[in-house]
Short mmCIF file of C-alpha atoms in Angstrom, two decimals:
data_model
loop_
_atom_site.label_atom_id
_atom_site.label_comp_id
_atom_site.label_asym_id
_atom_site.label_seq_id
_atom_site.Cartn_x
_atom_site.Cartn_y
_atom_site.Cartn_z
CA MET Q 1 112.79 91.66 44.89
CA ARG Q 2 111.99 88.74 43.01
CA PHE Q 3 113.68 85.68 42.86
CA PHE Q 4 111.31 84.17 40.72
CA ASN Q 5 109.90 85.21 37.18
CA PRO Q 6 105.94 85.79 38.20
CA LYS Q 7 105.25 84.68 35.34
CA ARG Q 8 105.95 81.25 35.59
CA ASN Q 9 103.77 79.53 38.71
CA PHE Q 10 105.70 76.38 40.11
CA ARG Q 11 102.73 73.22 40.12
CA VAL Q 12 103.16 72.25 44.29
CA MET Q 13 99.45 71.32 44.47
CA ARG Q 14 100.45 68.67 41.76
CA HIS Q 15 101.99 67.09 44.87
CA ARG Q 16 98.91 66.93 47.72
CA GLY Q 17 98.62 63.52 47.27
CA ARG Q 18 102.42 63.28 48.42
CA THR Q 19 102.98 65.30 51.40
CA ALA Q 20 99.76 63.90 52.98
CA VAL Q 21 101.51 60.99 52.94
CA LEU Q 22 104.26 62.15 54.32
CA SER Q 23 102.72 64.44 57.04
CA ALA Q 24 100.37 61.48 58.43
CA VAL Q 25 104.39 59.98 58.42
CA LEU Q 26 105.61 62.25 60.45
CA VAL Q 27 102.85 63.14 62.31
CA ALA Q 28 102.59 59.19 63.30
CA VAL Q 29 105.84 58.66 63.95
CA SER Q 30 105.52 62.07 66.01
CA LEU Q 31 103.05 60.90 68.28
CA ALA Q 32 104.32 58.04 68.47
CA ALA Q 33 107.02 58.84 70.59
CA LEU Q 34 105.12 60.93 72.30
CA ALA Q 35 102.53 58.21 73.10
CA ILE Q 36 106.07 55.78 73.26
CA ARG Q 37 109.42 57.13 75.24
CA GLY Q 38 107.51 60.92 76.40
CA PRO Q 39 109.49 64.37 76.29
CA ASN Q 40 112.98 63.90 78.06
CA PHE Q 41 111.74 66.01 80.59
CA SER Q 42 114.96 68.63 82.34
CA VAL Q 43 114.93 69.50 86.28
CA ASP Q 44 112.59 73.01 85.64
CA PHE Q 45 109.57 70.13 85.27
CA THR Q 46 110.78 66.66 87.08
CA GLY Q 47 112.45 68.81 90.40
CA GLY Q 48 115.75 67.95 91.14
CA THR Q 49 119.18 68.66 90.82
CA LEU Q 50 121.38 68.63 87.57
CA VAL Q 51 124.85 68.42 87.98
CA GLU Q 52 127.80 69.48 84.90
CA VAL Q 53 131.11 68.38 85.71
CA ALA Q 54 133.78 67.78 82.84
CA ALA Q 55 136.30 64.41 83.46
CA SER Q 56 139.60 63.94 81.39
CA ALA Q 57 139.10 61.68 78.41
CA SER Q 58 139.74 57.81 80.05
CA MET Q 59 136.50 59.04 81.56
CA ASP Q 60 133.64 57.67 79.96
CA ALA Q 61 129.12 58.45 80.42
CA ALA Q 62 129.51 54.06 81.71
CA GLY Q 63 132.51 55.46 84.09
CA VAL Q 64 130.60 58.21 85.45
CA ARG Q 65 127.71 55.73 86.50
CA ALA Q 66 129.80 52.91 88.39
CA ALA Q 67 131.38 56.28 90.14
CA LEU Q 68 128.20 57.53 91.49
CA ALA Q 69 126.79 54.11 92.49
CA ALA Q 70 130.38 52.64 93.87
CA ALA Q 71 129.53 55.97 96.00
CA GLU Q 72 126.20 55.03 96.17
CA LEU Q 73 123.78 57.80 94.99
CA PRO Q 74 120.36 58.24 93.81
CA GLU Q 75 121.18 56.40 89.01
CA PRO Q 76 121.29 59.41 87.03
CA LEU Q 77 120.88 60.25 83.78
CA VAL Q 78 123.98 61.08 81.77
CA GLN Q 79 124.10 63.66 79.34
CA THR Q 80 127.25 64.27 76.70
CA THR Q 81 127.29 68.22 76.13
CA SER Q 82 128.71 69.97 72.16
CA ASP Q 83 132.60 69.86 74.49
CA GLY Q 84 132.41 66.32 75.95
CA ALA Q 85 131.55 67.56 79.36
CA TYR Q 86 128.56 65.69 80.57
CA LEU Q 87 126.18 66.40 82.12
CA LEU Q 88 124.30 64.34 85.54
CA ARG Q 89 120.23 64.31 86.23
CA LEU Q 90 119.99 62.77 89.63
CA GLN Q 91 116.29 62.71 90.57
CA THR Q 92 116.82 64.29 94.46
CA ASP Q 93 115.69 67.32 96.16
CA ASP Q 94 119.10 67.17 98.39
CA GLN Q 95 120.39 70.07 97.80
CA GLU Q 96 124.73 68.89 98.66
CA ALA Q 97 123.71 66.14 95.71
CA GLY Q 98 125.97 68.60 93.24
CA ALA Q 99 129.26 68.13 96.51
CA ALA Q 100 128.80 64.52 96.81
CA VAL Q 101 128.87 63.80 92.97
CA LEU Q 102 131.98 65.54 92.46
CA ALA Q 103 133.62 63.45 95.45
CA ALA Q 104 132.72 60.92 94.15
CA LEU Q 105 133.70 61.63 90.17
CA GLN Q 106 137.24 62.59 91.92
CA ALA Q 107 137.94 59.68 93.51
CA ALA Q 108 137.60 57.91 89.64
CA ASP Q 109 139.40 60.66 88.04
CA PRO Q 110 140.55 63.53 89.70
CA ALA Q 111 141.65 65.70 86.94
CA ALA Q 112 136.48 66.69 87.06
CA GLU Q 113 136.37 69.65 87.50
CA LEU Q 114 132.19 71.66 88.68
CA ARG Q 115 131.43 73.56 86.18
CA ARG Q 116 127.86 74.56 86.74
CA ILE Q 117 125.28 73.48 89.95
CA GLU Q 118 120.92 73.15 89.29
CA PHE Q 119 118.32 72.72 91.31
CA VAL Q 120 115.16 72.69 91.25
CA GLY Q 121 112.51 71.48 94.16
CA PRO Q 122 108.82 69.65 93.17
CA GLN Q 123 106.56 72.44 94.18
CA VAL Q 124 108.20 75.18 92.05
CA SER Q 125 108.91 71.90 89.40
CA ASP Q 126 105.03 71.21 89.46
CA GLU Q 127 104.63 75.29 89.70
CA LEU Q 128 106.37 75.35 85.49
CA PHE Q 129 104.49 72.16 84.66
CA THR Q 130 101.61 73.95 84.49
CA ALA Q 131 101.88 77.26 83.82
CA GLY Q 132 103.19 75.95 80.33
CA ALA Q 133 101.24 73.35 79.83
CA LEU Q 134 98.90 76.35 80.06
CA ALA Q 135 100.52 78.94 78.40
CA LEU Q 136 100.67 76.12 74.78
CA VAL Q 137 96.92 75.94 75.83
CA VAL Q 138 96.75 79.89 75.38
CA VAL Q 139 98.16 80.33 72.88
CA CYS Q 140 96.24 77.78 71.48
CA ALA Q 141 94.11 79.10 71.93
CA GLY Q 142 94.14 82.23 70.81
CA ILE Q 143 95.26 81.29 66.48
CA VAL Q 144 92.22 79.38 67.13
CA VAL Q 145 89.59 81.95 67.77
CA TYR Q 146 92.60 84.94 66.16
CA LEU Q 147 92.04 81.79 62.53
CA SER Q 148 88.13 81.77 63.06
CA LEU Q 149 87.47 85.73 62.65
CA ARG Q 150 90.06 86.01 60.39
CA PHE Q 151 89.50 83.61 57.40
CA LYS Q 152 86.08 81.22 56.72
CA TRP Q 153 86.24 77.81 58.27
CA ARG Q 154 88.23 75.69 55.80
CA MET Q 155 90.85 78.58 55.63
CA ALA Q 156 91.32 78.90 58.38
CA VAL Q 157 91.11 74.68 60.34
CA GLY Q 158 93.85 74.14 57.38
CA ALA Q 159 95.80 76.74 59.54
CA ILE Q 160 94.90 74.87 62.49
CA VAL Q 161 95.74 71.72 61.53
CA ALA Q 162 99.88 73.35 60.18
CA ASN Q 163 100.28 74.72 63.00
CA PHE Q 164 99.63 71.66 64.91
CA HIS Q 165 101.62 69.48 62.27
CA ASP Q 166 104.45 71.67 63.05
CA VAL Q 167 103.97 71.09 67.60
CA VAL Q 168 103.54 67.81 66.99
CA PHE Q 169 106.76 67.64 65.03
CA ILE Q 170 108.42 69.42 67.32
CA LEU Q 171 107.46 67.66 70.22
CA GLY Q 172 108.42 64.13 68.42
CA THR Q 173 111.63 65.06 67.23
CA PHE Q 174 112.99 65.87 70.47
CA SER Q 175 111.11 62.79 71.93
CA LEU Q 176 111.98 60.69 69.40
CA PHE Q 177 116.50 61.78 70.15
CA GLY Q 178 115.48 62.39 73.64
CA TRP Q 179 116.86 65.31 73.28
CA GLU Q 180 116.36 67.77 76.50
CA PHE Q 181 113.04 69.66 77.50
CA ASN Q 182 113.31 72.73 79.04
CA LEU Q 183 111.51 76.07 78.79
CA ALA Q 184 113.75 77.35 76.69
CA VAL Q 185 112.39 75.23 74.19
CA LEU Q 186 108.59 75.09 75.98
CA ALA Q 187 109.74 79.22 74.44
CA ALA Q 188 110.73 78.64 71.23
CA VAL Q 189 108.14 75.97 70.51
CA LEU Q 190 105.55 79.55 71.47
CA ALA Q 191 107.61 81.78 69.16
CA ILE Q 192 107.45 78.72 65.93
CA LEU Q 193 103.26 79.13 66.62
CA GLY Q 194 102.92 82.47 65.89
CA TYR Q 195 105.84 82.13 63.41
CA SER Q 196 103.41 79.85 61.48
CA VAL Q 197 100.17 80.81 61.34
CA ASN Q 198 101.95 84.22 59.77
CA GLU Q 199 103.43 82.45 57.17
CA SER Q 200 100.35 81.32 56.24
CA VAL Q 201 98.11 83.83 56.85
CA VAL Q 202 100.03 85.50 54.18
CA ILE Q 203 99.33 83.15 51.75
CA PHE Q 204 95.85 82.82 52.27
CA ASP Q 205 95.67 86.43 51.92
CA ARG Q 206 97.46 86.70 48.52
CA VAL Q 207 95.52 83.98 47.25
CA ARG Q 208 91.99 86.14 48.77
CA GLU Q 209 93.95 89.35 47.23
CA ASN Q 210 94.27 87.08 42.97
CA LEU Q 211 91.13 85.40 42.99
CA ARG Q 212 88.99 89.01 43.21
CA LYS Q 213 91.79 89.82 40.34
CA SER Q 214 91.26 86.56 38.17
CA ARG Q 215 88.78 85.01 36.41
CA ALA Q 216 85.47 83.17 37.26
CA ASN Q 217 86.79 80.55 35.36
CA VAL Q 218 90.10 80.23 36.72
CA ALA Q 219 90.22 76.81 39.24
CA ILE Q 220 90.99 76.52 43.14
CA VAL Q 221 94.01 74.98 42.60
CA GLU Q 222 96.58 77.36 39.71
CA VAL Q 223 95.00 80.73 42.13
CA LEU Q 224 96.85 78.35 45.49
CA ASP Q 225 99.32 78.12 42.96
CA ALA Q 226 100.31 81.80 41.79
CA SER Q 227 100.00 82.54 45.55
CA ILE Q 228 102.79 80.50 46.23
CA THR Q 229 104.96 81.49 44.01
CA GLN Q 230 104.08 85.36 44.72
CA THR Q 231 105.13 85.06 48.21
CA TRP Q 232 108.58 82.56 48.06
CA ALA Q 233 110.97 85.64 47.84
CA ARG Q 234 109.14 86.54 50.91
CA THR Q 235 109.99 83.12 52.01
CA ILE Q 236 113.03 83.03 51.23
CA ILE Q 237 114.40 86.47 52.71
CA THR Q 238 112.41 86.22 56.05
CA HIS Q 239 112.85 82.42 56.80
CA GLY Q 240 116.50 82.77 55.31
CA SER Q 241 116.70 86.17 58.05
CA THR Q 242 115.77 84.14 60.57
CA GLN Q 243 118.15 80.85 60.09
CA LEU Q 244 120.64 83.03 59.89
CA ALA Q 245 120.64 84.27 63.60
CA VAL Q 246 119.00 81.67 64.92
CA LEU Q 247 122.05 79.81 62.92
CA ALA Q 248 124.42 81.49 65.49
CA MET Q 249 123.21 81.01 68.58
CA LEU Q 250 123.30 77.53 67.53
CA LEU Q 251 126.61 76.78 67.22
CA PHE Q 252 127.77 79.45 69.25
CA GLY Q 253 125.30 80.06 71.79
CA GLY Q 254 126.52 77.04 73.99
CA ASP Q 255 124.97 74.12 75.72
CA ALA Q 256 122.21 77.15 77.23
CA LEU Q 257 120.92 77.83 73.88
CA PHE Q 258 121.11 74.94 71.83
CA TYR Q 259 117.93 72.79 72.50
CA PHE Q 260 116.32 76.23 72.12
CA ALA Q 261 118.18 77.64 68.15
CA LEU Q 262 117.92 73.74 67.73
CA ALA Q 263 113.88 73.84 68.51
CA LEU Q 264 113.31 77.39 66.46
CA THR Q 265 115.48 75.34 63.87
CA ILE Q 266 113.10 72.01 63.28
CA GLY Q 267 109.90 74.68 63.50
CA ILE Q 268 111.39 77.76 60.84
CA PHE Q 269 111.26 74.39 58.69
CA ALA Q 270 108.95 73.26 59.95
CA SER Q 271 106.61 75.55 59.64
CA ILE Q 272 108.20 76.36 55.77
CA TYR Q 273 106.38 73.38 54.52
CA SER Q 274 103.27 72.69 57.26
CA SER Q 275 102.00 76.15 55.69
CA ILE Q 276 102.71 75.76 51.70
CA LEU Q 277 101.89 72.18 51.33
CA ILE Q 278 99.41 70.66 54.00
CA ALA Q 279 97.55 74.85 54.97
CA GLY Q 280 96.50 75.05 51.58
CA PRO Q 281 95.90 71.13 50.60
CA VAL Q 282 93.43 70.83 54.24
CA ALA Q 283 91.53 73.41 53.12
CA LEU Q 284 91.41 72.42 49.45
CA ARG Q 285 90.08 69.34 51.72
CA LEU Q 286 87.32 70.54 52.21
CA GLY Q 287 85.63 72.39 49.62
CA LEU Q 288 87.79 75.57 49.58
CA SER Q 289 86.16 77.36 46.72
CA ARG Q 290 86.37 80.55 45.71
CA GLU Q 291 83.22 81.98 47.33
CA ASP Q 292 85.09 81.11 50.75
CA PHE Q 293 87.14 84.84 49.90
CA LEU Q 294 85.18 86.75 49.15
CA ASN Q 295 82.31 88.99 50.48
CA PRO Q 296 78.78 88.06 49.37
CA THR Q 297 77.39 91.24 50.43
CA LYS Q 298 79.33 92.80 48.47
CA ALA Q 299 79.28 90.71 45.28
CA ALA Q 300 75.99 90.50 45.62
CA ARG Q 301 75.13 94.20 46.21
CA ASP Q 302 78.09 94.25 42.98
CA GLY Q 303 75.48 92.26 41.07
CA ALA Q 304 72.91 94.64 41.53
CA VAL Q 305 74.03 97.42 40.34
CA VAL Q 306 72.80 97.52 36.54
#
């Protein structure tokens, strides 16, 4: 399926200077958010009690805090759900805290009702945090090894930087806006790592094919533009169909899937941007040339034939 005229290439690489500045700003803001605010870890990683309650319209977040303070309960982190309920996260290992929270809220608002209670002990949360961090490190290491074996080092570095950009951008965005970072979001980040590297590999493979078929005097920048243009149709179909499924989870999946789908949405658009406007430009900056895509042994053997 073709959406674009393959004879007319989009000159994407001519904007690489501007996108480099944009990418640097995005990464700097994301790293600053991570350093200053840090991820808003859920009880999966911090331990404690998570209570979801629904209250009448007269009860706001400040009223919830006041009701718990009056009952001498620990001060909670209060978040509003999409349907107007409240998620209360308390740093306590008291398994009876949920019942105490409900009693305190019903004393202030008889219409308050309990929806769910989740309790995670400190030992379990520490194990989940360690296992999650280890999974992220192992996946990143595997991708680095795979790219190092698949391409010459300039293309490998370009794809690795693009993946780094996607992960940092997702984590930074969640930290900046204070969105909850739970196990589902971690799963989304791991999925996006593989999703993003696949897009970079497809583009670099097309570049390699085009270089083998093109004339020797064709600039590498032109080959990159042609390769990106030729993969537009695949990009639209693949990412568009994936985003439709993610959008369904985002709109209709409820609170359990909301942040998972949100992380995937951010990651899908970030992976499109980084694969096109980061991986290739970084490789060019490192001195990418035709020889990086060709087999020197085969080239020498072919050149020796009379």
